[in-house]
Amino acid sequence: MKEVISTPKAPAAIGPYSQAIKVGNLVYTSGQIPIDPATGSFVEGGIKEQTRQSLLNVKAILEAAGLTMGNVVKTTVFMADMNDFADMNAIYAEFFAKPYPARSAVAVKTLPKGALVEVEVVAAV
């Protein structure tokens, strides 16, 4: 059975999707872009600031499920420009400790609302 995970501490869904879904012992988050839930706008700055906000949004959703970033087993990072990888990775490293989750990082043509980065995760309960 699917359980919807939702929190006002992360941006509300802007389409027909949930912030996260729990199925069995796994929580799947939707991709999080760098929207500050307090303002509904993108955070100011570049890839570092956008990565931080995207991961803060992920963290808030996981907390609503009773989890932490330590429960994350897989991440997918979508970037508008692979040249931003090193700066994204520096901020990403602040949110995870060993053993690090598995990760995919890919460049895409465009992201919602012109974001520079979007992050989704799978976490184990």
mmCIF file with all atom_site columns, C-alpha atoms in Angstrom:
data_model
loop_
_atom_site.group_PDB
_atom_site.id
_atom_site.type_symbol
_atom_site.label_atom_id
_atom_site.label_alt_id
_atom_site.label_comp_id
_atom_site.label_asym_id
_atom_site.label_entity_id
_atom_site.label_seq_id
_atom_site.pdbx_PDB_ins_code
_atom_site.Cartn_x
_atom_site.Cartn_y
_atom_site.Cartn_z
_atom_site.occupancy
_atom_site.B_iso_or_equiv
_atom_site.pdbx_formal_charge
_atom_site.auth_seq_id
_atom_site.auth_comp_id
_atom_site.auth_asym_id
_atom_site.auth_atom_id
_atom_site.pdbx_PDB_model_num
ATOM 1   C CA . MET A 1 1   ? 0.000  0.000  0.000   1.00 0.00 ? 1   MET A CA 1
ATOM 2   C CA . LYS A 1 2   ? 1.215  3.493  -0.855  1.00 0.00 ? 2   LYS A CA 1
ATOM 3   C CA . GLU A 1 3   ? 1.474  6.201  1.789   1.00 0.00 ? 3   GLU A CA 1
ATOM 4   C CA . VAL A 1 4   ? 1.756  9.859  0.793   1.00 0.00 ? 4   VAL A CA 1
ATOM 5   C CA . ILE A 1 5   ? 4.474  11.866 2.564   1.00 0.00 ? 5   ILE A CA 1
ATOM 6   C CA . SER A 1 6   ? 3.909  15.613 2.636   1.00 0.00 ? 6   SER A CA 1
ATOM 7   C CA . THR A 1 7   ? 5.245  18.622 4.537   1.00 0.00 ? 7   THR A CA 1
ATOM 8   C CA . PRO A 1 8   ? 4.820  22.402 4.329   1.00 0.00 ? 8   PRO A CA 1
ATOM 9   C CA . LYS A 1 9   ? 8.577  22.624 5.012   1.00 0.00 ? 9   LYS A CA 1
ATOM 10  C CA . ALA A 1 10  ? 9.235  21.729 1.351   1.00 0.00 ? 10  ALA A CA 1
ATOM 11  C CA . PRO A 1 11  ? 7.677  23.194 -1.789  1.00 0.00 ? 11  PRO A CA 1
ATOM 12  C CA . ALA A 1 12  ? 4.165  21.991 -2.493  1.00 0.00 ? 12  ALA A CA 1
ATOM 13  C CA . ALA A 1 13  ? 3.685  19.809 -5.544  1.00 0.00 ? 13  ALA A CA 1
ATOM 14  C CA . ILE A 1 14  ? 3.004  21.963 -8.609  1.00 0.00 ? 14  ILE A CA 1
ATOM 15  C CA . GLY A 1 15  ? 1.424  19.178 -10.614 1.00 0.00 ? 15  GLY A CA 1
ATOM 16  C CA . PRO A 1 16  ? -0.169 15.751 -10.322 1.00 0.00 ? 16  PRO A CA 1
ATOM 17  C CA . TYR A 1 17  ? 2.479  14.209 -8.073  1.00 0.00 ? 17  TYR A CA 1
ATOM 18  C CA . SER A 1 18  ? 3.314  13.797 -4.379  1.00 0.00 ? 18  SER A CA 1
ATOM 19  C CA . GLN A 1 19  ? 6.336  15.165 -2.538  1.00 0.00 ? 19  GLN A CA 1
ATOM 20  C CA . ALA A 1 20  ? 7.118  11.561 -1.637  1.00 0.00 ? 20  ALA A CA 1
ATOM 21  C CA . ILE A 1 21  ? 5.577  8.104  -1.507  1.00 0.00 ? 21  ILE A CA 1
ATOM 22  C CA . LYS A 1 22  ? 6.356  5.379  1.000   1.00 0.00 ? 22  LYS A CA 1
ATOM 23  C CA . VAL A 1 23  ? 5.973  1.813  -0.214  1.00 0.00 ? 23  VAL A CA 1
ATOM 24  C CA . GLY A 1 24  ? 7.038  -0.960 2.139   1.00 0.00 ? 24  GLY A CA 1
ATOM 25  C CA . ASN A 1 25  ? 10.404 -0.019 3.616   1.00 0.00 ? 25  ASN A CA 1
ATOM 26  C CA . LEU A 1 26  ? 11.288 2.578  0.974   1.00 0.00 ? 26  LEU A CA 1
ATOM 27  C CA . VAL A 1 27  ? 10.520 6.269  0.551   1.00 0.00 ? 27  VAL A CA 1
ATOM 28  C CA . TYR A 1 28  ? 10.767 7.767  -2.932  1.00 0.00 ? 28  TYR A CA 1
ATOM 29  C CA . THR A 1 29  ? 10.932 11.558 -3.159  1.00 0.00 ? 29  THR A CA 1
ATOM 30  C CA . SER A 1 30  ? 9.950  13.556 -6.165  1.00 0.00 ? 30  SER A CA 1
ATOM 31  C CA . GLY A 1 31  ? 12.680 15.692 -7.647  1.00 0.00 ? 31  GLY A CA 1
ATOM 32  C CA . GLN A 1 32  ? 13.308 18.797 -5.590  1.00 0.00 ? 32  GLN A CA 1
ATOM 33  C CA . ILE A 1 33  ? 14.281 22.037 -7.235  1.00 0.00 ? 33  ILE A CA 1
ATOM 34  C CA . PRO A 1 34  ? 15.690 25.029 -5.318  1.00 0.00 ? 34  PRO A CA 1
ATOM 35  C CA . ILE A 1 35  ? 12.419 26.641 -4.272  1.00 0.00 ? 35  ILE A CA 1
ATOM 36  C CA . ASP A 1 36  ? 12.401 28.153 -0.793  1.00 0.00 ? 36  ASP A CA 1
ATOM 37  C CA . PRO A 1 37  ? 9.101  26.917 0.688   1.00 0.00 ? 37  PRO A CA 1
ATOM 38  C CA . ALA A 1 38  ? 8.819  30.095 2.792   1.00 0.00 ? 38  ALA A CA 1
ATOM 39  C CA . THR A 1 39  ? 8.777  32.364 -0.258  1.00 0.00 ? 39  THR A CA 1
ATOM 40  C CA . GLY A 1 40  ? 7.748  30.083 -3.109  1.00 0.00 ? 40  GLY A CA 1
ATOM 41  C CA . SER A 1 41  ? 10.679 31.453 -5.111  1.00 0.00 ? 41  SER A CA 1
ATOM 42  C CA . PHE A 1 42  ? 14.085 30.211 -6.133  1.00 0.00 ? 42  PHE A CA 1
ATOM 43  C CA . VAL A 1 43  ? 16.901 30.942 -3.736  1.00 0.00 ? 43  VAL A CA 1
ATOM 44  C CA . GLU A 1 44  ? 19.296 33.600 -4.950  1.00 0.00 ? 44  GLU A CA 1
ATOM 45  C CA . GLY A 1 45  ? 22.696 32.553 -6.184  1.00 0.00 ? 45  GLY A CA 1
ATOM 46  C CA . GLY A 1 46  ? 24.174 29.897 -8.396  1.00 0.00 ? 46  GLY A CA 1
ATOM 47  C CA . ILE A 1 47  ? 24.634 26.159 -8.346  1.00 0.00 ? 47  ILE A CA 1
ATOM 48  C CA . LYS A 1 48  ? 25.895 25.994 -4.763  1.00 0.00 ? 48  LYS A CA 1
ATOM 49  C CA . GLU A 1 49  ? 22.914 27.834 -3.326  1.00 0.00 ? 49  GLU A CA 1
ATOM 50  C CA . GLN A 1 50  ? 20.494 25.928 -5.535  1.00 0.00 ? 50  GLN A CA 1
ATOM 51  C CA . THR A 1 51  ? 22.006 22.568 -4.588  1.00 0.00 ? 51  THR A CA 1
ATOM 52  C CA . ARG A 1 52  ? 21.808 23.433 -0.897  1.00 0.00 ? 52  ARG A CA 1
ATOM 53  C CA . GLN A 1 53  ? 18.129 24.428 -1.144  1.00 0.00 ? 53  GLN A CA 1
ATOM 54  C CA . SER A 1 54  ? 17.222 21.363 -3.185  1.00 0.00 ? 54  SER A CA 1
ATOM 55  C CA . LEU A 1 55  ? 18.848 19.129 -0.557  1.00 0.00 ? 55  LEU A CA 1
ATOM 56  C CA . LEU A 1 56  ? 17.203 21.058 2.300   1.00 0.00 ? 56  LEU A CA 1
ATOM 57  C CA . ASN A 1 57  ? 13.876 20.358 0.609   1.00 0.00 ? 57  ASN A CA 1
ATOM 58  C CA . VAL A 1 58  ? 14.734 16.653 0.362   1.00 0.00 ? 58  VAL A CA 1
ATOM 59  C CA . LYS A 1 59  ? 15.782 16.658 4.023   1.00 0.00 ? 59  LYS A CA 1
ATOM 60  C CA . ALA A 1 60  ? 12.464 18.236 5.094   1.00 0.00 ? 60  ALA A CA 1
ATOM 61  C CA . ILE A 1 61  ? 10.482 15.600 3.206   1.00 0.00 ? 61  ILE A CA 1
ATOM 62  C CA . LEU A 1 62  ? 12.515 12.790 4.744   1.00 0.00 ? 62  LEU A CA 1
ATOM 63  C CA . GLU A 1 63  ? 12.003 14.282 8.202   1.00 0.00 ? 63  GLU A CA 1
ATOM 64  C CA . ALA A 1 64  ? 8.234  14.259 7.560   1.00 0.00 ? 64  ALA A CA 1
ATOM 65  C CA . ALA A 1 65  ? 8.624  10.507 6.980   1.00 0.00 ? 65  ALA A CA 1
ATOM 66  C CA . GLY A 1 66  ? 10.591 10.137 10.236  1.00 0.00 ? 66  GLY A CA 1
ATOM 67  C CA . LEU A 1 67  ? 13.882 9.677  8.376   1.00 0.00 ? 67  LEU A CA 1
ATOM 68  C CA . THR A 1 68  ? 17.209 11.470 7.977   1.00 0.00 ? 68  THR A CA 1
ATOM 69  C CA . MET A 1 69  ? 19.663 11.920 5.150   1.00 0.00 ? 69  MET A CA 1
ATOM 70  C CA . GLY A 1 70  ? 21.450 8.908  6.646   1.00 0.00 ? 70  GLY A CA 1
ATOM 71  C CA . ASN A 1 71  ? 18.556 6.739  5.434   1.00 0.00 ? 71  ASN A CA 1
ATOM 72  C CA . VAL A 1 72  ? 19.183 7.663  1.791   1.00 0.00 ? 72  VAL A CA 1
ATOM 73  C CA . VAL A 1 73  ? 20.370 4.727  -0.304  1.00 0.00 ? 73  VAL A CA 1
ATOM 74  C CA . LYS A 1 74  ? 20.199 6.266  -3.797  1.00 0.00 ? 74  LYS A CA 1
ATOM 75  C CA . THR A 1 75  ? 20.234 9.775  -5.208  1.00 0.00 ? 75  THR A CA 1
ATOM 76  C CA . THR A 1 76  ? 19.756 11.144 -8.674  1.00 0.00 ? 76  THR A CA 1
ATOM 77  C CA . VAL A 1 77  ? 21.076 14.623 -9.414  1.00 0.00 ? 77  VAL A CA 1
ATOM 78  C CA . PHE A 1 78  ? 19.948 16.378 -12.572 1.00 0.00 ? 78  PHE A CA 1
ATOM 79  C CA . MET A 1 79  ? 21.989 19.399 -13.651 1.00 0.00 ? 79  MET A CA 1
ATOM 80  C CA . ALA A 1 80  ? 21.512 21.943 -16.392 1.00 0.00 ? 80  ALA A CA 1
ATOM 81  C CA . ASP A 1 81  ? 25.292 22.133 -16.916 1.00 0.00 ? 81  ASP A CA 1
ATOM 82  C CA . MET A 1 82  ? 27.796 19.390 -16.110 1.00 0.00 ? 82  MET A CA 1
ATOM 83  C CA . ASN A 1 83  ? 30.442 22.099 -15.730 1.00 0.00 ? 83  ASN A CA 1
ATOM 84  C CA . ASP A 1 84  ? 28.741 22.798 -12.370 1.00 0.00 ? 84  ASP A CA 1
ATOM 85  C CA . PHE A 1 85  ? 29.525 19.279 -11.110 1.00 0.00 ? 85  PHE A CA 1
ATOM 86  C CA . ALA A 1 86  ? 32.403 20.199 -8.768  1.00 0.00 ? 86  ALA A CA 1
ATOM 87  C CA . ASP A 1 87  ? 30.438 22.999 -7.071  1.00 0.00 ? 87  ASP A CA 1
ATOM 88  C CA . MET A 1 88  ? 27.329 20.818 -6.781  1.00 0.00 ? 88  MET A CA 1
ATOM 89  C CA . ASN A 1 89  ? 29.427 17.974 -5.384  1.00 0.00 ? 89  ASN A CA 1
ATOM 90  C CA . ALA A 1 90  ? 31.007 20.222 -2.726  1.00 0.00 ? 90  ALA A CA 1
ATOM 91  C CA . ILE A 1 91  ? 27.581 21.118 -1.307  1.00 0.00 ? 91  ILE A CA 1
ATOM 92  C CA . TYR A 1 92  ? 26.226 17.590 -1.779  1.00 0.00 ? 92  TYR A CA 1
ATOM 93  C CA . ALA A 1 93  ? 29.095 16.274 0.384   1.00 0.00 ? 93  ALA A CA 1
ATOM 94  C CA . GLU A 1 94  ? 27.877 18.444 3.289   1.00 0.00 ? 94  GLU A CA 1
ATOM 95  C CA . PHE A 1 95  ? 24.619 16.471 3.436   1.00 0.00 ? 95  PHE A CA 1
ATOM 96  C CA . PHE A 1 96  ? 25.900 12.884 3.352   1.00 0.00 ? 96  PHE A CA 1
ATOM 97  C CA . ALA A 1 97  ? 28.350 10.807 5.377   1.00 0.00 ? 97  ALA A CA 1
ATOM 98  C CA . LYS A 1 98  ? 29.971 7.436  4.748   1.00 0.00 ? 98  LYS A CA 1
ATOM 99  C CA . PRO A 1 99  ? 28.743 5.052  3.639   1.00 0.00 ? 99  PRO A CA 1
ATOM 100 C CA . TYR A 1 100 ? 27.542 7.377  0.893   1.00 0.00 ? 100 TYR A CA 1
ATOM 101 C CA . PRO A 1 101 ? 24.384 6.542  -1.019  1.00 0.00 ? 101 PRO A CA 1
ATOM 102 C CA . ALA A 1 102 ? 24.646 5.306  -4.572  1.00 0.00 ? 102 ALA A CA 1
ATOM 103 C CA . ARG A 1 103 ? 24.306 8.221  -6.995  1.00 0.00 ? 103 ARG A CA 1
ATOM 104 C CA . SER A 1 104 ? 23.650 9.111  -10.595 1.00 0.00 ? 104 SER A CA 1
ATOM 105 C CA . ALA A 1 105 ? 24.425 12.618 -11.845 1.00 0.00 ? 105 ALA A CA 1
ATOM 106 C CA . VAL A 1 106 ? 23.301 13.618 -15.294 1.00 0.00 ? 106 VAL A CA 1
ATOM 107 C CA . ALA A 1 107 ? 23.100 16.770 -17.360 1.00 0.00 ? 107 ALA A CA 1
ATOM 108 C CA . VAL A 1 108 ? 19.746 17.516 -18.949 1.00 0.00 ? 108 VAL A CA 1
ATOM 109 C CA . LYS A 1 109 ? 18.680 20.091 -21.491 1.00 0.00 ? 109 LYS A CA 1
ATOM 110 C CA . THR A 1 110 ? 16.369 21.998 -19.134 1.00 0.00 ? 110 THR A CA 1
ATOM 111 C CA . LEU A 1 111 ? 14.877 21.652 -15.669 1.00 0.00 ? 111 LEU A CA 1
ATOM 112 C CA . PRO A 1 112 ? 11.545 22.916 -14.313 1.00 0.00 ? 112 PRO A CA 1
ATOM 113 C CA . LYS A 1 113 ? 11.348 26.694 -13.969 1.00 0.00 ? 113 LYS A CA 1
ATOM 114 C CA . GLY A 1 114 ? 14.893 27.036 -15.289 1.00 0.00 ? 114 GLY A CA 1
ATOM 115 C CA . ALA A 1 115 ? 16.516 25.459 -12.224 1.00 0.00 ? 115 ALA A CA 1
ATOM 116 C CA . LEU A 1 116 ? 20.216 24.635 -12.352 1.00 0.00 ? 116 LEU A CA 1
ATOM 117 C CA . VAL A 1 117 ? 19.751 21.439 -10.317 1.00 0.00 ? 117 VAL A CA 1
ATOM 118 C CA . GLU A 1 118 ? 17.099 18.954 -9.220  1.00 0.00 ? 118 GLU A CA 1
ATOM 119 C CA . VAL A 1 119 ? 17.609 16.144 -6.694  1.00 0.00 ? 119 VAL A CA 1
ATOM 120 C CA . GLU A 1 120 ? 15.525 13.043 -5.973  1.00 0.00 ? 120 GLU A CA 1
ATOM 121 C CA . VAL A 1 121 ? 16.276 10.283 -3.495  1.00 0.00 ? 121 VAL A CA 1
ATOM 122 C CA . VAL A 1 122 ? 15.263 6.829  -2.372  1.00 0.00 ? 122 VAL A CA 1
ATOM 123 C CA . ALA A 1 123 ? 15.531 6.211  1.367   1.00 0.00 ? 123 ALA A CA 1
ATOM 124 C CA . ALA A 1 124 ? 15.249 3.010  3.391   1.00 0.00 ? 124 ALA A CA 1
ATOM 125 C CA . VAL A 1 125 ? 13.068 2.957  6.505   1.00 0.00 ? 125 VAL A CA 1
#
